[in-house]
Short mmCIF file of C-alpha atoms and ligand atoms in Angstrom, two decimals:
data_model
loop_
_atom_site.label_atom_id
_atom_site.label_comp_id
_atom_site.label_asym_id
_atom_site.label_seq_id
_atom_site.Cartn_x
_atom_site.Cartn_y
_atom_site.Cartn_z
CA UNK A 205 -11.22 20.53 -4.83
CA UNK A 206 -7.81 20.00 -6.38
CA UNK A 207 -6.23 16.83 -5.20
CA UNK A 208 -3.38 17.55 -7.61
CA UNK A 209 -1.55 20.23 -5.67
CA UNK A 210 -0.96 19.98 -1.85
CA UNK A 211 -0.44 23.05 -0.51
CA UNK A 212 3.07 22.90 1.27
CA UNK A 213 3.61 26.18 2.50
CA UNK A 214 6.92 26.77 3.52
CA UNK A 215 7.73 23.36 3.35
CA UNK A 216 8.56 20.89 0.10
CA UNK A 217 8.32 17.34 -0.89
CA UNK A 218 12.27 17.59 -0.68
CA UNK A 219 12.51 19.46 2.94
CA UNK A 220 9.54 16.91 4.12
CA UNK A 221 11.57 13.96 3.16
CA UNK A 222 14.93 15.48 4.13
CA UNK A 223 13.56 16.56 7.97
CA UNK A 224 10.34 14.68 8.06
CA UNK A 225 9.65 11.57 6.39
CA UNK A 226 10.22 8.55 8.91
CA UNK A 227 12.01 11.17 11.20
CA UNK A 228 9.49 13.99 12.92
CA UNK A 229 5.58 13.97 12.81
CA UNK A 230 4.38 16.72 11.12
CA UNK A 231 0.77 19.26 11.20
CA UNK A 232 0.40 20.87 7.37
CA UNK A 233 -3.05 22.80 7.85
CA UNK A 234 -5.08 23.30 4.71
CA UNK A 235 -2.75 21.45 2.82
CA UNK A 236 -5.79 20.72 0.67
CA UNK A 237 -8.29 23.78 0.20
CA UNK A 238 -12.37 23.06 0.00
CA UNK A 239 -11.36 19.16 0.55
CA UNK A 240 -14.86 17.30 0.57
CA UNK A 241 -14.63 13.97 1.40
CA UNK A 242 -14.08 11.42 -1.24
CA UNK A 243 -16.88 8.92 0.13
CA UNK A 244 -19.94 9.59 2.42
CA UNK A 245 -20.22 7.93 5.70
CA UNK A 246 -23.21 6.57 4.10
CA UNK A 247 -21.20 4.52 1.41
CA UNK A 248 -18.37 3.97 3.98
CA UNK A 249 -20.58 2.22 5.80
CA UNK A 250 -22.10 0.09 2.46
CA UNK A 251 -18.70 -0.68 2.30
CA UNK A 252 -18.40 -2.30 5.39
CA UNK A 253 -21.44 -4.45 4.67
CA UNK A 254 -19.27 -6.76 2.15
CA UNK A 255 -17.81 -9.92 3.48
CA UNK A 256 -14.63 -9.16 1.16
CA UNK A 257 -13.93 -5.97 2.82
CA UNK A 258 -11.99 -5.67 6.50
CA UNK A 259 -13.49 -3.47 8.85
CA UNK A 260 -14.05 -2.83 12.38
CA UNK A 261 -15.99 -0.99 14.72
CA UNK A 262 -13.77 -0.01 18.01
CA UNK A 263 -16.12 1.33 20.55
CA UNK A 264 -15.52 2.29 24.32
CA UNK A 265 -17.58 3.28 27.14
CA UNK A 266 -17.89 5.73 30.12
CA UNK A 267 -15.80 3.08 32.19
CA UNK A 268 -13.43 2.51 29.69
CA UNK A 269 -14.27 -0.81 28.19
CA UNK A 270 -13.21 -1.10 24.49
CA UNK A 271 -14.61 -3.50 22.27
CA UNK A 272 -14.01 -4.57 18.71
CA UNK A 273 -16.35 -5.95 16.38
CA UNK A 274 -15.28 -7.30 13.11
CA UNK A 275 -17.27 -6.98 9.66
CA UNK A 276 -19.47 -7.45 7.29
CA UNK A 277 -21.75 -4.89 9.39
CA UNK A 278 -26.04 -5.52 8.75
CA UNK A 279 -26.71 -2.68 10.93
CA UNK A 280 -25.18 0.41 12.57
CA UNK A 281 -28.17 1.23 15.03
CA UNK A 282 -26.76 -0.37 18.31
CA UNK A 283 -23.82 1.40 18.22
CA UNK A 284 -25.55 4.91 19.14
CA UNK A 285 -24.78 8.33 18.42
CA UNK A 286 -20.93 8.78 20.13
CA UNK A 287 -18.09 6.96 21.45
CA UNK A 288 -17.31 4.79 18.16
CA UNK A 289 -15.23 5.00 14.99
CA UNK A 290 -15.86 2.25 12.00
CA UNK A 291 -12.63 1.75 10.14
CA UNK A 292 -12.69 -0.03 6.30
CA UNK A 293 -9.34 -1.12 4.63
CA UNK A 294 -7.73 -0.20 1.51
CA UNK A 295 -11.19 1.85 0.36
CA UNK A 296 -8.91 2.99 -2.47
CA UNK A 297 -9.98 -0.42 -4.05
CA UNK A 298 -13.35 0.45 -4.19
CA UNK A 299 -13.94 4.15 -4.47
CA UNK A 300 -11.48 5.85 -7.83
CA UNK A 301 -11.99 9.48 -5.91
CA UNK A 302 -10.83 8.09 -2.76
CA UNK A 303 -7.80 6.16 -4.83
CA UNK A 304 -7.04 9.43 -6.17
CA UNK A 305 -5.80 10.87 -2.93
CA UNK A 306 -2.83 8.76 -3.24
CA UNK A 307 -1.62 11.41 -6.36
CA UNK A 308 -0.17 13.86 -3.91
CA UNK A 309 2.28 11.79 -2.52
CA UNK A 310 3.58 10.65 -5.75
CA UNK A 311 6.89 11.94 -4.62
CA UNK A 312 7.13 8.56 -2.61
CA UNK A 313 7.06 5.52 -5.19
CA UNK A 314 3.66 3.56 -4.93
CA UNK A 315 5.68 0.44 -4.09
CA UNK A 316 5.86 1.76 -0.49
CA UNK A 317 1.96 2.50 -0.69
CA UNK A 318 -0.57 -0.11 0.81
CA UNK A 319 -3.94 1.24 1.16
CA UNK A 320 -6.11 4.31 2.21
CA UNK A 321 -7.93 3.53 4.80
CA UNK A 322 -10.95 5.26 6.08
CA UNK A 323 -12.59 5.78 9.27
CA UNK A 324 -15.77 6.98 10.72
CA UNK A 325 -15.93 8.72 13.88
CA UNK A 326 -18.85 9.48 16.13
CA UNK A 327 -18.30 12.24 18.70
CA UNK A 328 -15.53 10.86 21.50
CA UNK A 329 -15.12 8.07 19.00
CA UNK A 330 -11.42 7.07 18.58
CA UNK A 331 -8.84 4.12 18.45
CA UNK A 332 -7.04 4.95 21.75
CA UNK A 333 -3.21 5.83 21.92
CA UNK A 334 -1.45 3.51 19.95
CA UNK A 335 1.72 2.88 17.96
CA UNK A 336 1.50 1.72 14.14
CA UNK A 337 4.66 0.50 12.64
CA UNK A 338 4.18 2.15 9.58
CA UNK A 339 4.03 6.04 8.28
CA UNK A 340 0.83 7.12 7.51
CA UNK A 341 -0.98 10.49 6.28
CA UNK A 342 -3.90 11.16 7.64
CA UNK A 343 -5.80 13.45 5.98
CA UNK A 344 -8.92 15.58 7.71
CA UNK A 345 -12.42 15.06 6.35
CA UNK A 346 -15.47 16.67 7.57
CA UNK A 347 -15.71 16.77 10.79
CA UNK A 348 -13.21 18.29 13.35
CA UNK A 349 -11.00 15.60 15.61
CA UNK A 350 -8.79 16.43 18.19
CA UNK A 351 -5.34 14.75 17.39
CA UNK A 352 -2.55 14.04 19.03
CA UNK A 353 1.03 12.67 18.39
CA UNK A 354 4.00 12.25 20.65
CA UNK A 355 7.94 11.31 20.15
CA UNK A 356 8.84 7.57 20.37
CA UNK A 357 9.09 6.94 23.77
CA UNK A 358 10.25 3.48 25.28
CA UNK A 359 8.70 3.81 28.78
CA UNK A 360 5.39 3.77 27.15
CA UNK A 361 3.33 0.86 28.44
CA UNK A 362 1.87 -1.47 25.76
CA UNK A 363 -1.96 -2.19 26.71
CA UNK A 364 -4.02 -4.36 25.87
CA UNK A 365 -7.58 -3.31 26.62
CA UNK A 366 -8.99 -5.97 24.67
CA UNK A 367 -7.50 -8.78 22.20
CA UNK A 368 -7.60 -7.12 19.12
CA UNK A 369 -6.56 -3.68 20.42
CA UNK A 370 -3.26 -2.86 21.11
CA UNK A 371 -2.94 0.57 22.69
CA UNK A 372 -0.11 2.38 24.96
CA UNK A 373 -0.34 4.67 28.43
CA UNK A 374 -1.06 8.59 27.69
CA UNK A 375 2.08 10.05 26.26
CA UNK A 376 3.77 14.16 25.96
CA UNK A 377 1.96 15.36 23.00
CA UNK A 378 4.55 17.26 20.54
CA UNK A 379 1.43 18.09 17.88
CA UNK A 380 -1.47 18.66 19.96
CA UNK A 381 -4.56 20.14 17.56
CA UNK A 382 -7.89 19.74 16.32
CA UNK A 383 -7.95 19.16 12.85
CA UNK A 384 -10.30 20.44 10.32
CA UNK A 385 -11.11 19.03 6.12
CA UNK A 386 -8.24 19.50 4.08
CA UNK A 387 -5.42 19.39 7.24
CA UNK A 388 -2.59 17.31 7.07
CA UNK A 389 -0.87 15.21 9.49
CA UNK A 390 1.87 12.95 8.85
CA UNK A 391 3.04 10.10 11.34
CA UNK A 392 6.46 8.58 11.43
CA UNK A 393 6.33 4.36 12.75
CA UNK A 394 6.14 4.07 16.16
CA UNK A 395 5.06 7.55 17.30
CA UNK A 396 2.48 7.49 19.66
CA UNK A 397 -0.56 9.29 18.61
CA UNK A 398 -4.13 9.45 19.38
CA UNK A 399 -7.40 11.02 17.70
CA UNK A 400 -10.49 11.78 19.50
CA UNK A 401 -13.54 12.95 17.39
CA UNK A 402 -15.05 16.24 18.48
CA UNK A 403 -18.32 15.45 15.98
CA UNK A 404 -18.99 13.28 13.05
CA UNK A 405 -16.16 13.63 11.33
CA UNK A 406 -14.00 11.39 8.73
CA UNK A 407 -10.35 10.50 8.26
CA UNK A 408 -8.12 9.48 5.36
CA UNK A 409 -5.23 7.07 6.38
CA UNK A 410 -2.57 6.66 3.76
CA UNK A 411 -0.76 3.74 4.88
CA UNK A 412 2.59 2.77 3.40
CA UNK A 413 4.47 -0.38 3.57
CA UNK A 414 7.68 -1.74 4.67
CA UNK A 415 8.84 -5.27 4.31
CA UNK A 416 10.35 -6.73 7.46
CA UNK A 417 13.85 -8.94 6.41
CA UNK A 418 12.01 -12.11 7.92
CA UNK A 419 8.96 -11.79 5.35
CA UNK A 420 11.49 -11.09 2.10
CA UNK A 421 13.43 -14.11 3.07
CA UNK A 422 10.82 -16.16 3.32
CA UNK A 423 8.99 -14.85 0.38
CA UNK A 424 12.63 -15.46 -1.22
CA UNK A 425 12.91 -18.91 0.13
CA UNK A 426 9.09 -19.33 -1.49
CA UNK A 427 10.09 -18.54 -4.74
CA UNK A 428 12.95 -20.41 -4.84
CA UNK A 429 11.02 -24.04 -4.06
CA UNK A 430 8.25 -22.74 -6.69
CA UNK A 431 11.34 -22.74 -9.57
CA UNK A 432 13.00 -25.43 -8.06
CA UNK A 433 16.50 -23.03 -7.59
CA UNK A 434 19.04 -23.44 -5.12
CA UNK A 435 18.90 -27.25 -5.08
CA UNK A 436 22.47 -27.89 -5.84
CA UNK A 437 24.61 -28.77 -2.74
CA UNK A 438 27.48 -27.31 -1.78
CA UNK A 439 30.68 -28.40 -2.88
CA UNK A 440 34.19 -28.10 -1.25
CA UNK A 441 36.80 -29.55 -3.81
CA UNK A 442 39.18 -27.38 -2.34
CA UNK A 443 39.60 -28.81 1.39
CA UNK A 444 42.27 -28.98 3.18
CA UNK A 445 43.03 -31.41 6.24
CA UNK A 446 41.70 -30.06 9.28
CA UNK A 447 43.12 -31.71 12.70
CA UNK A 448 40.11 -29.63 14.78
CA UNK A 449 37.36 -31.57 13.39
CA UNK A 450 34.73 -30.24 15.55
CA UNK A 451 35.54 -26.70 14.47
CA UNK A 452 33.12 -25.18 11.64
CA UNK A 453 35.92 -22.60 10.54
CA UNK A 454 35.04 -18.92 9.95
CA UNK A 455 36.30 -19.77 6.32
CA UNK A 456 33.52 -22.31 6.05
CA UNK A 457 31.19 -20.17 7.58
CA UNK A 458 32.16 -17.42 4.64
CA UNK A 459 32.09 -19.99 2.08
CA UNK A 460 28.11 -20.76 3.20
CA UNK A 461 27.03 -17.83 3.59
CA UNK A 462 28.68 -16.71 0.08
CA UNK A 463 26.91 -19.87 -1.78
CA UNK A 464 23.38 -18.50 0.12
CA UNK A 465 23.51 -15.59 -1.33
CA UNK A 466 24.48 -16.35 -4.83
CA UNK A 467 20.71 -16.87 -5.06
CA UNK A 468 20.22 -13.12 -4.52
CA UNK A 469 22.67 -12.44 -6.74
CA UNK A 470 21.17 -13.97 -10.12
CA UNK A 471 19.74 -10.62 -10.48
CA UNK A 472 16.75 -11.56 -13.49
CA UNK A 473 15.68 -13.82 -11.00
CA UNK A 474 16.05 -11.16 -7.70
CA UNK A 475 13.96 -8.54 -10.10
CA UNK A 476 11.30 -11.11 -10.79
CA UNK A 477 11.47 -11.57 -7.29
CA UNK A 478 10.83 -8.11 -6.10
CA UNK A 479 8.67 -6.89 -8.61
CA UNK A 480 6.21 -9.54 -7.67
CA UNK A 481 6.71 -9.57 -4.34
CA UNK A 482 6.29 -5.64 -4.07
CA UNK A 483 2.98 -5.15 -6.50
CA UNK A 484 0.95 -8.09 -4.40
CA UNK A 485 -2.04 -6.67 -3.23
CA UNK A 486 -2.81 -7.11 0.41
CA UNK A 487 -6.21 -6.42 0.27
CA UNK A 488 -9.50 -8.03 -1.82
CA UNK A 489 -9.72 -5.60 -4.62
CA UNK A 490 -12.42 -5.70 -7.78
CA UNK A 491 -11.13 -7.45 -10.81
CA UNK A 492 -12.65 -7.21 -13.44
CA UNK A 493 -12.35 -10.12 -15.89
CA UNK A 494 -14.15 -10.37 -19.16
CA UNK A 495 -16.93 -12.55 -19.57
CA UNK A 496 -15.69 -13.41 -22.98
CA UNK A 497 -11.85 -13.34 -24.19
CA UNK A 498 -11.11 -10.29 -25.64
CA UNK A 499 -8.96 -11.60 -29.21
CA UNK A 500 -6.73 -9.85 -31.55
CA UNK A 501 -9.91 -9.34 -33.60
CA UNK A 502 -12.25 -8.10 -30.65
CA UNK A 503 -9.48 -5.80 -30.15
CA UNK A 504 -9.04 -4.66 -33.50
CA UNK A 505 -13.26 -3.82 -33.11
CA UNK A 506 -12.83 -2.00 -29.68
CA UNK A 507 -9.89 0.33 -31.25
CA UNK A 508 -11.91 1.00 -34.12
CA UNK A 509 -14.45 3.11 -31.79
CA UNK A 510 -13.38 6.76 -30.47
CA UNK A 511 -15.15 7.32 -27.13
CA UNK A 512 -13.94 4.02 -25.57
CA UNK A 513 -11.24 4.43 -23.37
CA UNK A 514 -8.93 1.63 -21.23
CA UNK A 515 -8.90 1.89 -17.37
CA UNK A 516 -7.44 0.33 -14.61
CA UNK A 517 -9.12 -0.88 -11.86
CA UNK A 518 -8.79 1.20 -8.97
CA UNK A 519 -6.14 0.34 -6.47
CA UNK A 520 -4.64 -2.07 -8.95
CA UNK A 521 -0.44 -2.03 -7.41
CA UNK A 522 1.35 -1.46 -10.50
CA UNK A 523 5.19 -0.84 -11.02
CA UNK A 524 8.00 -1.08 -13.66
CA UNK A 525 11.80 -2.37 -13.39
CA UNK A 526 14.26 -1.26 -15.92
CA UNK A 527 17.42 -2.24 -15.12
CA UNK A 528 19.35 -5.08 -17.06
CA UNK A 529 16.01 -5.98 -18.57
CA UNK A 530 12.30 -4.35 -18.48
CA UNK A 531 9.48 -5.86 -16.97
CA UNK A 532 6.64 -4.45 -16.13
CA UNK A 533 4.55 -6.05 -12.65
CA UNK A 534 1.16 -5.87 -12.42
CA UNK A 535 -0.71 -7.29 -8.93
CA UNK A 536 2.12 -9.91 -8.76
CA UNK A 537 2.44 -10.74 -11.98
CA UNK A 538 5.64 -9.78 -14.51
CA UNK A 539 5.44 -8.72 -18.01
CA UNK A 540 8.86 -9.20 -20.17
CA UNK A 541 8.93 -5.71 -22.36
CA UNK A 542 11.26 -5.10 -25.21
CA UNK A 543 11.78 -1.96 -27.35
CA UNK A 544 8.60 -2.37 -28.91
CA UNK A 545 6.37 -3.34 -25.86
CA UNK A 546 8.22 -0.64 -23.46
CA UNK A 547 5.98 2.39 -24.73
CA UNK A 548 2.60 1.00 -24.09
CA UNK A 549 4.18 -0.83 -20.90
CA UNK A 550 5.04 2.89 -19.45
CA UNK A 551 1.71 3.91 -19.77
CA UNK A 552 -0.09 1.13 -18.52
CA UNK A 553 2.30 1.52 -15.37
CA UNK A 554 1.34 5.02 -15.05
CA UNK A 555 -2.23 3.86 -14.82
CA UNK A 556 -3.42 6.72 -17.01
CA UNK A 557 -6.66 6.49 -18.73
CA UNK A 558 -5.94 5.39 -22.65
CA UNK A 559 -7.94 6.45 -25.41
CA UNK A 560 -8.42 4.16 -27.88
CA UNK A 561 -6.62 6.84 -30.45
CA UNK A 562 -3.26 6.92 -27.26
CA UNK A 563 -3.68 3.07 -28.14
CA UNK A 564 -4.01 2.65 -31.98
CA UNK A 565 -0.87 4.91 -31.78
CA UNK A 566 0.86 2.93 -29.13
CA UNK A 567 -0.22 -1.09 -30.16
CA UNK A 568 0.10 -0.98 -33.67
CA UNK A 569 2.18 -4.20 -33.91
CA UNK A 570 1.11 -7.55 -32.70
CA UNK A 571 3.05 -7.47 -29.30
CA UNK A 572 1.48 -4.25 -28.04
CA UNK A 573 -1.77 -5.97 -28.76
CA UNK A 574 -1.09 -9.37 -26.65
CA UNK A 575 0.15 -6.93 -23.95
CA UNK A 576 -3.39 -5.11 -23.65
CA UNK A 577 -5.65 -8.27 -24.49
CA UNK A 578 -3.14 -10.13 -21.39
CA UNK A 579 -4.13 -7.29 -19.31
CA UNK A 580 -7.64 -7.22 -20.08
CA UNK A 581 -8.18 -10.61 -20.03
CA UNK A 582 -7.03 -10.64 -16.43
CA UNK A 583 -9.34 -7.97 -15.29
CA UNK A 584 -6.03 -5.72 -14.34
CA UNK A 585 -7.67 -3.30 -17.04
CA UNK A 586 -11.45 -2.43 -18.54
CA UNK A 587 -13.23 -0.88 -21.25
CA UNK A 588 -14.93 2.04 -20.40
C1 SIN B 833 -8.37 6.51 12.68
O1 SIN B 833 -8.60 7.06 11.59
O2 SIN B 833 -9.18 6.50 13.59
C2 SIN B 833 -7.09 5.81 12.97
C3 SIN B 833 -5.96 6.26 12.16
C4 SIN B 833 -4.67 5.89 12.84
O3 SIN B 833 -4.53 6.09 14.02
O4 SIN B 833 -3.72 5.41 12.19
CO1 CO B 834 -2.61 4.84 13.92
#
């Protein structure tokens, strides 16, 4: 299976995002050939064992009662042979294969990636029709489901069918097909859609993110207290007499809203900002800290050795700024890089797999070196 090249057909990553992406839902059969899935159902469901790992099980029955039960899972045996689908979060933290679906849609920056999520499905297992405020690809595993996905509609109903469902009434299909391993659908937010499983089968949800205004402001606001910025007052030497004192004047209104948002505009501190705010994982993810500190020296021994490599861990969020300044964020966390620093940092933000020769060539001076001991020593990266 080659995970590298999605078949397109007539279409392109250009067309999609031109007359697809966030716009029209969208059917791409095959767009992998032989796919095999990336995890069994058997690990899937391991998986969904661990406390640290959100999962659910939505079942319903012949009288259309849903229910929801929330892992860590001991045992799948009550659940029967149809009507249920188990669901695990961000599975791209735990399983590299299943992280390496994400490669194909590399023509979207991973800063708008959250998770792939997979799901389970037993014969007439599904999540009902619902909406999801965020685009997703889901790609086909074994298994055939029948899946549906309508236009936004507002005289859709929002349901309820239990508390931690939300589904909507039966909406006018626009893709209507059974999909097969290796098809492709793609969502847009808030189209209604709806998969029912014909037999086992198992889906890939790439899930991508969008802040909401609310959470950045606040996150903003956050960040601010944390630094102790934006404490001075504001100031108004210039005033003139007023003689409609209970009047806040649309030139004091401008004059607030203008000393607001000189906090956005102190742009070092708006990149820190961002950069952290965007490469915060949302899900529990394996780090991998050292059980001793790896030193200049240790490092100096681990370079000397050929087959060792330097890896990631998987779903590690990852991304670089280079604007007035280059800093490289890792999981939340900024790294200042300078002329010397910025070949090694491109790399490690490519989350590539570095031989120790890439490396000897990359961190011959001491700065390299404090940038891969820093990302060691937090578990970010691993010797392999
Ligand atoms: C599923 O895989 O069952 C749900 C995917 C989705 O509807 O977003
Ligand atoms: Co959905």
């Amino acid at each position: 299976m080659n995970l590298e090249s999605l078949n397109w057909g007539d279409l392109s990553p250009e067309i999609f995002l031109k007359e697809y992406w966030q716009k029209k839902p969208l059917l791409i059969k095959q767009a992998f050939s032989n796919f095999e899935d990336t995890i069994s159902a058997d690990e899937l469901a391991g998986l969904a064992m661990e406390a640290e790992i959100e999962s659910r099980i939505i079942s319903v029955d012949n009288n259309d009662n849903w229910q929801v039960d929330h892992g860590p899972f001991e045992d799948f045996s009550q659940y029967g042979e149809s009507y249920w689908t188990l669901l695990v979060q961000a599975v791209n933290n735990w399983s590299r294969p299943t992280d390496a679906l994400l490669k194909p849609f590399s023509f979207i920056p991973n800063w708008r990636i959250d998770d792939v999520m997979v799901s389970f499905s037993t014969p007439n297992g599904g999540v009902g029709a619902h909406l999801d405020q965020y685009d997703v690809f889901i790609v086909q595993g074994s298994g055939k489901r029948h899946w549906q996905v309508g236009a936004p509609d507002n005289t859709l109903t929002n349901l309820l069918p239990h508390a931690d469902l939300k589904q909507v009434s039966e909406f006018t299909p626009v893709i209507d097909e059974i999909t097969q391993a290796g098809d492709l659908l793609y969502i847009p937010p808030n189209h209604p859609h709806k998969g029912i499983s014909i037999e086992n089968s198992v889906n890939f949800s790439i899930g991508f993110q969008a802040p909401s205004s609310q959470d950045l402001w606040s996150n903003f606001a956050d960040k601010l207290i944390d630094n102790n910025l934006g404490e001075e007052r504001f100031s108004d030497p210039d005033r003139a007499l007023t003689n409609t004192s209970y009047l806040i004047t649309p030139k004091d209104k401008q004059q607030l809203k203008a000393f607001m948002l000189q906090q956005l505009e102190q742009e070092s501190f708006y990149e820190q900002f961002i950069g952290q705010y965007l490469t915060q994982g949302h899900h529990a993810m394996e780090i991998l800290i050292p059980v001793e500190d790896i030193d200049e020296s240790k490092l100096n021994d681990i370079l000397s050795e050929p087959e060792i490599s330097f890896m990631p861990v998987s779903g590690l969020k990852v991304a670089l700024i280079n604007d007035e300044q280059t800093t490289l964020f890792i999981n939340g966390e900024s790294f200042l890089l300078d002329n010397q620093t910025l070949p090694l940092g491109e790399k490690l933000a490519q989350q590539q797999a570095l031989s120790t020769h890439e490396v000897k060539n990359l961190a011959i001076c001491l700065k390299n070196k404090q940038l891969l001991t820093s990302v060691l020593n937090k578990g970010y990266w691993y010797i392999d």
